[in-house]
Amino acid sequence: MTNIIIAGAVGLILSMLGTPLAIRLLTRRGIGQQVREEGVQAHLGKRGTPTMGGIVFVLAALFAYGASHLATLTPPTVSGTLVLFLMTGLGAVGFLDDFIKIYKQRSLGLRSGAKALGQLVVGAVFAVLVVRQPNVYGITPAETRVSFLRDIGPSIGIVGFTIWVLIMIVGFSNAVNLTDGLDGLASGAAGVVLAAYVLIGNWQLRNNCIDQLGPNCYWVRDPLDLAVVAAAVLGALIGFLWWNAPPARIFMGDTGSLALGGVLAGLAIATRTQLLLIILAGLCVIITLSVIIQVGSFKMTGKRVFRMAPLQHHFELKGWAETTIVVRFWLIAMLCAALGLGLFYVEWMPKP
């Protein structure tokens, strides 16, 4: 528990103090957000706001994770390291995307194919390593099975599992990326899910099969360290949100959104709650579905379902204030996370 508190506190302090420094540095270097002319017109006033702020909370989370282990004299675990590798690797892909946008002064960065290739390469390395590295009890960070509240069904094999993991990683990194776009929206939504994973990791630690074998125990390799990772990123994200809340003084950019999607997918895979993430991160899923519906409808019928996709921009065009949308969407994110946690705990409820 000490690790969790230290990781969260250090991440919060580093990000809270580091973000204004990043704002000044990025402003001085002219690293500002590019805005599409055909997008929401109210966003044109945001052009030039410092972007790539995701670098701050990614670095803060990494330092916070290291500090928690240094302070408690405990070694990092394979599970925690792999999840942080996934976060950092996808953050690097996002950084390249942001850098190209700034260098070429346009709203589009990496070509979609190159961006997807970067996500797939990082994801494939994670998928291969996460089913290896067993501990002394033979438990690996993940099994080649699909999971909901725990692993379910038979093994789908290394190839099938790798494909499934890649779908999750690409899907959720892009989902958080689509959720980004309004000041503080993605930060708040992702923070709620990270808070849920702090609780899930702690609960799995207290009910792991190594200490107390039972019908509902968890075969999770490093539940405490996964909670530490979630706490480190959560603390860093809260510090960033202080400056990212409406009106934002800095944007996370693809650097931050892809990194956040990666850490959420990594935590779901390592805690054996892959399908549960669809509910926990329900807001991101809903927003992604709005884009799929919009594109599918336009291609098939030539008509749009929403005034603009992703969904948050539909409500902007309906006249909702940005802060109203953000707060209401945060509430939806909280409800989704609460529902997911309720489902996670339901199997522990007393049977009549």
Short mmCIF file of C-alpha atoms in Angstrom, two decimals:
data_model
loop_
_atom_site.label_atom_id
_atom_site.label_comp_id
_atom_site.label_asym_id
_atom_site.label_seq_id
_atom_site.Cartn_x
_atom_site.Cartn_y
_atom_site.Cartn_z
CA MET A 1 0.00 0.00 0.00
CA THR A 2 2.94 2.32 0.71
CA ASN A 3 4.12 1.90 -2.89
CA ILE A 4 0.72 3.01 -4.18
CA ILE A 5 0.66 6.15 -2.03
CA ILE A 6 4.24 7.13 -2.90
CA ALA A 7 3.71 6.54 -6.62
CA GLY A 8 0.54 8.62 -6.71
CA ALA A 9 1.99 11.45 -4.61
CA VAL A 10 5.27 11.70 -6.55
CA GLY A 11 3.46 11.53 -9.89
CA LEU A 12 1.10 14.32 -8.78
CA ILE A 13 3.87 16.61 -7.50
CA LEU A 14 6.16 16.12 -10.51
CA SER A 15 3.36 16.70 -12.99
CA MET A 16 1.87 19.65 -11.09
CA LEU A 17 5.25 21.40 -10.99
CA GLY A 18 6.54 20.18 -14.34
CA THR A 19 3.55 21.13 -16.48
CA PRO A 20 3.91 24.94 -16.11
CA LEU A 21 7.61 24.58 -16.95
CA ALA A 22 6.63 22.65 -20.07
CA ILE A 23 4.07 25.33 -20.97
CA ARG A 24 6.73 28.04 -20.87
CA LEU A 25 9.26 25.94 -22.78
CA LEU A 26 6.81 24.88 -25.49
CA THR A 27 5.44 28.41 -25.84
CA ARG A 28 8.96 29.82 -26.20
CA ARG A 29 9.69 27.32 -28.96
CA GLY A 30 6.40 27.96 -30.74
CA ILE A 31 5.15 24.40 -30.30
CA GLY A 32 1.41 25.01 -30.55
CA GLN A 33 -1.72 23.13 -31.52
CA GLN A 34 -2.81 23.12 -35.17
CA VAL A 35 -6.58 23.30 -35.70
CA ARG A 36 -8.53 22.10 -38.75
CA GLU A 37 -10.26 24.93 -40.59
CA GLU A 38 -13.26 22.67 -41.29
CA GLY A 39 -13.64 21.72 -37.62
CA VAL A 40 -15.64 23.41 -34.87
CA GLN A 41 -15.13 27.14 -35.41
CA ALA A 42 -14.98 27.84 -31.69
CA HIS A 43 -11.75 25.82 -31.60
CA LEU A 44 -9.91 28.22 -33.90
CA GLY A 45 -9.17 30.34 -30.84
CA LYS A 46 -7.19 27.42 -29.40
CA ARG A 47 -4.67 27.51 -32.23
CA GLY A 48 -1.19 27.98 -30.82
CA THR A 49 -1.94 26.53 -27.37
CA PRO A 50 1.11 24.42 -26.34
CA THR A 51 0.68 20.75 -27.21
CA MET A 52 2.64 17.51 -26.67
CA GLY A 53 1.95 17.94 -22.95
CA GLY A 54 1.60 14.17 -22.63
CA ILE A 55 5.39 14.08 -22.33
CA VAL A 56 5.04 15.61 -18.86
CA PHE A 57 2.74 13.03 -17.30
CA VAL A 58 4.41 10.09 -19.05
CA LEU A 59 7.81 11.10 -17.63
CA ALA A 60 6.27 11.96 -14.25
CA ALA A 61 4.62 8.53 -14.08
CA LEU A 62 7.88 6.76 -14.94
CA PHE A 63 9.80 8.68 -12.27
CA ALA A 64 6.98 8.13 -9.75
CA TYR A 65 7.02 4.37 -10.38
CA GLY A 66 10.79 4.27 -9.91
CA ALA A 67 10.61 6.45 -6.79
CA SER A 68 8.03 4.18 -5.16
CA HIS A 69 10.31 1.16 -5.56
CA LEU A 70 13.40 3.08 -4.50
CA ALA A 71 11.68 4.37 -1.36
CA THR A 72 10.44 0.92 -0.36
CA LEU A 73 13.57 -0.94 -1.52
CA THR A 74 11.50 -3.28 -3.71
CA PRO A 75 12.44 -4.29 -7.26
CA PRO A 76 10.20 -3.43 -10.23
CA THR A 77 8.14 -6.34 -11.53
CA VAL A 78 7.87 -7.73 -15.03
CA SER A 79 4.15 -6.92 -15.23
CA GLY A 80 4.60 -3.29 -14.19
CA THR A 81 7.58 -2.80 -16.47
CA LEU A 82 5.74 -4.23 -19.49
CA VAL A 83 2.71 -1.99 -18.97
CA LEU A 84 4.97 1.05 -18.67
CA PHE A 85 6.84 -0.07 -21.81
CA LEU A 86 3.53 -0.18 -23.68
CA MET A 87 2.59 3.29 -22.41
CA THR A 88 5.97 4.77 -23.31
CA GLY A 89 6.18 3.05 -26.70
CA LEU A 90 2.77 4.29 -27.81
CA GLY A 91 3.60 7.71 -26.37
CA ALA A 92 6.67 7.75 -28.64
CA VAL A 93 4.47 7.00 -31.67
CA GLY A 94 2.21 9.87 -30.63
CA PHE A 95 5.23 12.12 -30.17
CA LEU A 96 6.28 11.52 -33.78
CA ASP A 97 2.73 12.32 -34.89
CA ASP A 98 2.71 15.57 -32.88
CA PHE A 99 6.20 16.53 -34.05
CA ILE A 100 5.26 16.19 -37.72
CA LYS A 101 2.15 18.33 -37.17
CA ILE A 102 4.25 21.07 -35.62
CA TYR A 103 7.17 20.80 -38.06
CA LYS A 104 4.92 20.93 -41.12
CA GLN A 105 2.39 23.31 -39.52
CA ARG A 106 -0.65 21.17 -40.32
CA SER A 107 -3.39 19.40 -38.36
CA LEU A 108 -2.42 15.97 -39.74
CA GLY A 109 0.76 14.27 -38.57
CA LEU A 110 1.86 10.72 -39.35
CA ARG A 111 0.06 9.03 -42.20
CA SER A 112 -2.55 6.62 -40.90
CA GLY A 113 -0.60 3.61 -42.17
CA ALA A 114 2.64 4.69 -40.49
CA LYS A 115 0.82 5.49 -37.25
CA ALA A 116 -0.92 2.10 -37.22
CA LEU A 117 2.37 0.35 -37.99
CA GLY A 118 4.02 2.01 -35.00
CA GLN A 119 1.17 0.95 -32.73
CA LEU A 120 1.29 -2.61 -34.09
CA VAL A 121 5.05 -2.96 -33.62
CA VAL A 122 4.94 -1.77 -29.99
CA GLY A 123 1.83 -3.86 -29.35
CA ALA A 124 3.34 -7.00 -30.89
CA VAL A 125 6.43 -6.77 -28.68
CA PHE A 126 4.20 -6.37 -25.62
CA ALA A 127 1.94 -9.27 -26.69
CA VAL A 128 4.87 -11.66 -27.09
CA LEU A 129 6.57 -10.70 -23.82
CA VAL A 130 3.44 -10.58 -21.66
CA VAL A 131 2.84 -14.34 -21.96
CA ARG A 132 6.42 -15.12 -21.01
CA GLN A 133 8.51 -14.38 -17.89
CA PRO A 134 6.85 -16.70 -15.32
CA ASN A 135 7.54 -16.08 -11.65
CA VAL A 136 8.59 -18.76 -9.15
CA TYR A 137 4.99 -20.02 -9.07
CA GLY A 138 4.84 -20.32 -12.85
CA ILE A 139 2.44 -17.37 -13.26
CA THR A 140 3.07 -15.17 -16.30
CA PRO A 141 1.83 -11.56 -16.67
CA ALA A 142 -0.91 -12.85 -19.00
CA GLU A 143 -2.25 -16.10 -20.41
CA THR A 144 -3.22 -16.83 -24.01
CA ARG A 145 -6.89 -16.59 -23.06
CA VAL A 146 -9.56 -13.93 -23.23
CA SER A 147 -10.58 -12.52 -19.85
CA PHE A 148 -13.49 -10.70 -18.28
CA LEU A 149 -13.33 -10.68 -14.46
CA ARG A 150 -10.59 -13.30 -14.82
CA ASP A 151 -9.39 -15.58 -17.64
CA ILE A 152 -12.28 -17.40 -19.31
CA GLY A 153 -12.55 -20.16 -21.89
CA PRO A 154 -9.77 -22.15 -23.53
CA SER A 155 -6.46 -20.84 -24.80
CA ILE A 156 -6.69 -19.10 -28.18
CA GLY A 157 -3.03 -19.78 -28.91
CA ILE A 158 -0.14 -17.35 -29.16
CA VAL A 159 -1.14 -16.16 -32.64
CA GLY A 160 -4.79 -15.63 -31.73
CA PHE A 161 -3.82 -13.96 -28.46
CA THR A 162 -1.35 -11.64 -30.21
CA ILE A 163 -4.05 -10.57 -32.68
CA TRP A 164 -6.52 -10.03 -29.83
CA VAL A 165 -3.99 -7.96 -27.86
CA LEU A 166 -3.21 -5.85 -30.93
CA ILE A 167 -6.92 -5.17 -31.44
CA MET A 168 -7.18 -4.04 -27.81
CA ILE A 169 -4.09 -1.85 -27.92
CA VAL A 170 -4.86 -0.16 -31.23
CA GLY A 171 -8.54 0.10 -30.34
CA PHE A 172 -8.14 1.73 -26.94
CA SER A 173 -5.21 3.97 -27.87
CA ASN A 174 -7.31 5.34 -30.73
CA ALA A 175 -10.40 5.50 -28.49
CA VAL A 176 -8.63 7.79 -26.01
CA ASN A 177 -7.26 9.76 -28.95
CA LEU A 178 -10.82 10.31 -30.24
CA THR A 179 -12.01 11.24 -26.74
CA ASP A 180 -9.39 13.97 -26.64
CA GLY A 181 -10.50 17.21 -28.29
CA LEU A 182 -12.17 19.18 -25.51
CA ASP A 183 -10.21 20.70 -22.64
CA GLY A 184 -9.75 18.08 -19.92
CA LEU A 185 -12.14 15.52 -21.38
CA ALA A 186 -9.68 12.70 -22.08
CA SER A 187 -7.65 13.44 -18.93
CA GLY A 188 -10.68 13.15 -16.68
CA ALA A 189 -12.14 10.11 -18.44
CA ALA A 190 -8.86 8.18 -18.36
CA GLY A 191 -8.22 9.20 -14.75
CA VAL A 192 -11.48 7.60 -13.64
CA VAL A 193 -10.49 4.27 -15.25
CA LEU A 194 -7.01 4.43 -13.71
CA ALA A 195 -8.57 4.96 -10.28
CA ALA A 196 -10.66 1.84 -10.88
CA TYR A 197 -7.50 -0.14 -11.65
CA VAL A 198 -5.87 1.01 -8.41
CA LEU A 199 -8.81 -0.59 -6.59
CA ILE A 200 -8.81 -3.70 -8.80
CA GLY A 201 -5.08 -4.31 -8.33
CA ASN A 202 -5.37 -3.86 -4.57
CA TRP A 203 -8.36 -6.22 -4.39
CA GLN A 204 -6.56 -8.86 -6.46
CA LEU A 205 -3.54 -8.58 -4.14
CA ARG A 206 -5.70 -9.21 -1.07
CA ASN A 207 -7.38 -12.20 -2.74
CA ASN A 208 -4.57 -13.79 -4.72
CA CYS A 209 -4.41 -17.54 -5.08
CA ILE A 210 -0.85 -17.78 -3.74
CA ASP A 211 -1.77 -16.58 -0.24
CA GLN A 212 -5.26 -18.04 -0.04
CA LEU A 213 -6.38 -20.60 -2.57
CA GLY A 214 -10.14 -20.45 -3.06
CA PRO A 215 -12.89 -20.48 -5.69
CA ASN A 216 -12.72 -16.72 -6.31
CA CYS A 217 -9.02 -16.02 -5.90
CA TYR A 218 -6.97 -14.39 -8.68
CA TRP A 219 -4.08 -15.87 -10.62
CA VAL A 220 -2.51 -12.49 -11.35
CA ARG A 221 1.25 -12.24 -11.30
CA ASP A 222 1.94 -8.77 -9.84
CA PRO A 223 -1.34 -7.19 -8.70
CA LEU A 224 0.26 -4.76 -6.26
CA ASP A 225 2.70 -3.42 -8.83
CA LEU A 226 -0.08 -3.01 -11.38
CA ALA A 227 -1.93 -0.89 -8.81
CA VAL A 228 1.30 1.09 -8.35
CA VAL A 229 1.51 1.70 -12.12
CA ALA A 230 -2.12 2.85 -12.19
CA ALA A 231 -1.52 5.15 -9.20
CA ALA A 232 1.64 6.63 -10.71
CA VAL A 233 -0.11 7.46 -13.98
CA LEU A 234 -3.23 8.67 -12.15
CA GLY A 235 -1.26 11.04 -9.92
CA ALA A 236 0.67 12.39 -12.91
CA LEU A 237 -2.55 12.80 -14.87
CA ILE A 238 -4.26 14.74 -12.06
CA GLY A 239 -1.30 17.12 -11.93
CA PHE A 240 -1.57 17.61 -15.68
CA LEU A 241 -5.35 18.04 -15.53
CA TRP A 242 -4.87 21.01 -13.19
CA TRP A 243 -3.44 22.87 -16.21
CA ASN A 244 -5.45 21.03 -18.87
CA ALA A 245 -8.91 21.74 -17.42
CA PRO A 246 -11.05 24.31 -19.28
CA PRO A 247 -9.69 26.67 -20.46
CA ALA A 248 -6.65 24.48 -21.13
CA ARG A 249 -3.22 26.06 -21.00
CA ILE A 250 -1.69 22.94 -22.57
CA PHE A 251 -2.92 19.95 -24.59
CA MET A 252 -1.72 16.38 -24.19
CA GLY A 253 -1.55 15.77 -27.94
CA ASP A 254 -1.26 12.32 -29.45
CA THR A 255 1.78 11.84 -27.22
CA GLY A 256 -0.53 11.72 -24.22
CA SER A 257 -3.66 10.17 -25.68
CA LEU A 258 -1.91 7.18 -27.26
CA ALA A 259 0.12 6.64 -24.08
CA LEU A 260 -3.04 6.68 -21.95
CA GLY A 261 -4.81 4.24 -24.25
CA GLY A 262 -1.78 1.97 -24.05
CA VAL A 263 -1.58 1.96 -20.26
CA LEU A 264 -5.32 1.22 -19.97
CA ALA A 265 -5.06 -1.70 -22.39
CA GLY A 266 -1.91 -2.95 -20.67
CA LEU A 267 -3.52 -2.87 -17.23
CA ALA A 268 -6.58 -4.73 -18.54
CA ILE A 269 -4.42 -7.44 -20.07
CA ALA A 270 -2.14 -7.86 -17.04
CA THR A 271 -5.00 -7.85 -14.50
CA ARG A 272 -6.96 -10.36 -16.65
CA THR A 273 -9.89 -7.92 -17.12
CA GLN A 274 -9.75 -7.39 -20.87
CA LEU A 275 -13.46 -7.36 -21.65
CA LEU A 276 -14.25 -5.49 -18.43
CA LEU A 277 -12.26 -2.55 -19.81
CA ILE A 278 -15.00 -2.04 -22.41
CA ILE A 279 -17.34 -1.18 -19.52
CA LEU A 280 -14.81 0.65 -17.33
CA ALA A 281 -13.81 2.87 -20.26
CA GLY A 282 -17.37 3.02 -21.54
CA LEU A 283 -17.23 6.73 -22.43
CA CYS A 284 -14.26 6.17 -24.77
CA VAL A 285 -16.08 3.21 -26.32
CA ILE A 286 -19.26 5.27 -26.88
CA ILE A 287 -17.30 8.09 -28.50
CA THR A 288 -15.48 5.63 -30.76
CA LEU A 289 -18.79 4.03 -31.76
CA SER A 290 -20.12 7.48 -32.71
CA VAL A 291 -17.28 7.82 -35.23
CA ILE A 292 -17.88 4.31 -36.61
CA ILE A 293 -21.61 5.00 -36.94
CA GLN A 294 -21.01 8.37 -38.59
CA VAL A 295 -18.54 7.02 -41.14
CA GLY A 296 -20.60 3.89 -41.84
CA SER A 297 -23.83 5.84 -42.30
CA PHE A 298 -22.24 8.39 -44.63
CA LYS A 299 -20.62 5.72 -46.79
CA MET A 300 -23.78 3.61 -47.06
CA THR A 301 -26.48 6.28 -47.25
CA GLY A 302 -24.68 9.57 -47.83
CA LYS A 303 -26.29 10.92 -44.64
CA ARG A 304 -24.79 11.80 -41.28
CA VAL A 305 -26.27 10.60 -37.99
CA PHE A 306 -24.52 13.29 -35.95
CA ARG A 307 -23.81 16.89 -36.80
CA MET A 308 -20.15 16.05 -36.33
CA ALA A 309 -18.15 13.15 -34.96
CA PRO A 310 -16.69 12.35 -32.45
CA LEU A 311 -19.78 12.69 -30.27
CA GLN A 312 -18.53 15.60 -28.13
CA HIS A 313 -18.40 17.84 -31.21
CA HIS A 314 -22.01 16.96 -32.05
CA PHE A 315 -23.10 18.55 -28.79
CA GLU A 316 -20.84 21.54 -29.39
CA LEU A 317 -22.64 22.20 -32.66
CA LYS A 318 -25.95 21.84 -30.83
CA GLY A 319 -24.93 24.80 -28.70
CA TRP A 320 -23.74 23.12 -25.51
CA ALA A 321 -20.94 24.97 -23.71
CA GLU A 322 -17.61 23.16 -23.72
CA THR A 323 -17.45 22.95 -19.92
CA THR A 324 -21.00 21.54 -19.84
CA ILE A 325 -20.03 18.77 -22.26
CA VAL A 326 -16.83 17.97 -20.38
CA VAL A 327 -18.46 17.75 -16.95
CA ARG A 328 -21.43 15.71 -18.21
CA PHE A 329 -19.13 13.33 -20.07
CA TRP A 330 -16.98 13.00 -16.92
CA LEU A 331 -20.15 11.97 -15.08
CA ILE A 332 -20.83 9.33 -17.74
CA ALA A 333 -17.24 8.11 -17.38
CA MET A 334 -17.72 7.80 -13.61
CA LEU A 335 -20.95 5.86 -14.06
CA CYS A 336 -19.25 3.46 -16.48
CA ALA A 337 -16.34 2.91 -14.10
CA ALA A 338 -18.74 2.39 -11.18
CA LEU A 339 -20.69 -0.17 -13.20
CA GLY A 340 -17.48 -1.97 -14.12
CA LEU A 341 -16.30 -2.07 -10.51
CA GLY A 342 -19.72 -3.29 -9.43
CA LEU A 343 -19.51 -6.18 -11.89
CA PHE A 344 -15.96 -6.91 -10.73
CA TYR A 345 -17.06 -7.23 -7.10
CA VAL A 346 -20.38 -8.96 -7.73
CA GLU A 347 -18.94 -12.48 -7.59
CA TRP A 348 -17.83 -11.78 -4.01
CA MET A 349 -21.32 -10.89 -2.82
CA PRO A 350 -22.81 -13.36 -0.31
CA LYS A 351 -24.93 -16.03 -1.96
CA PRO A 352 -28.46 -16.45 -0.50
#
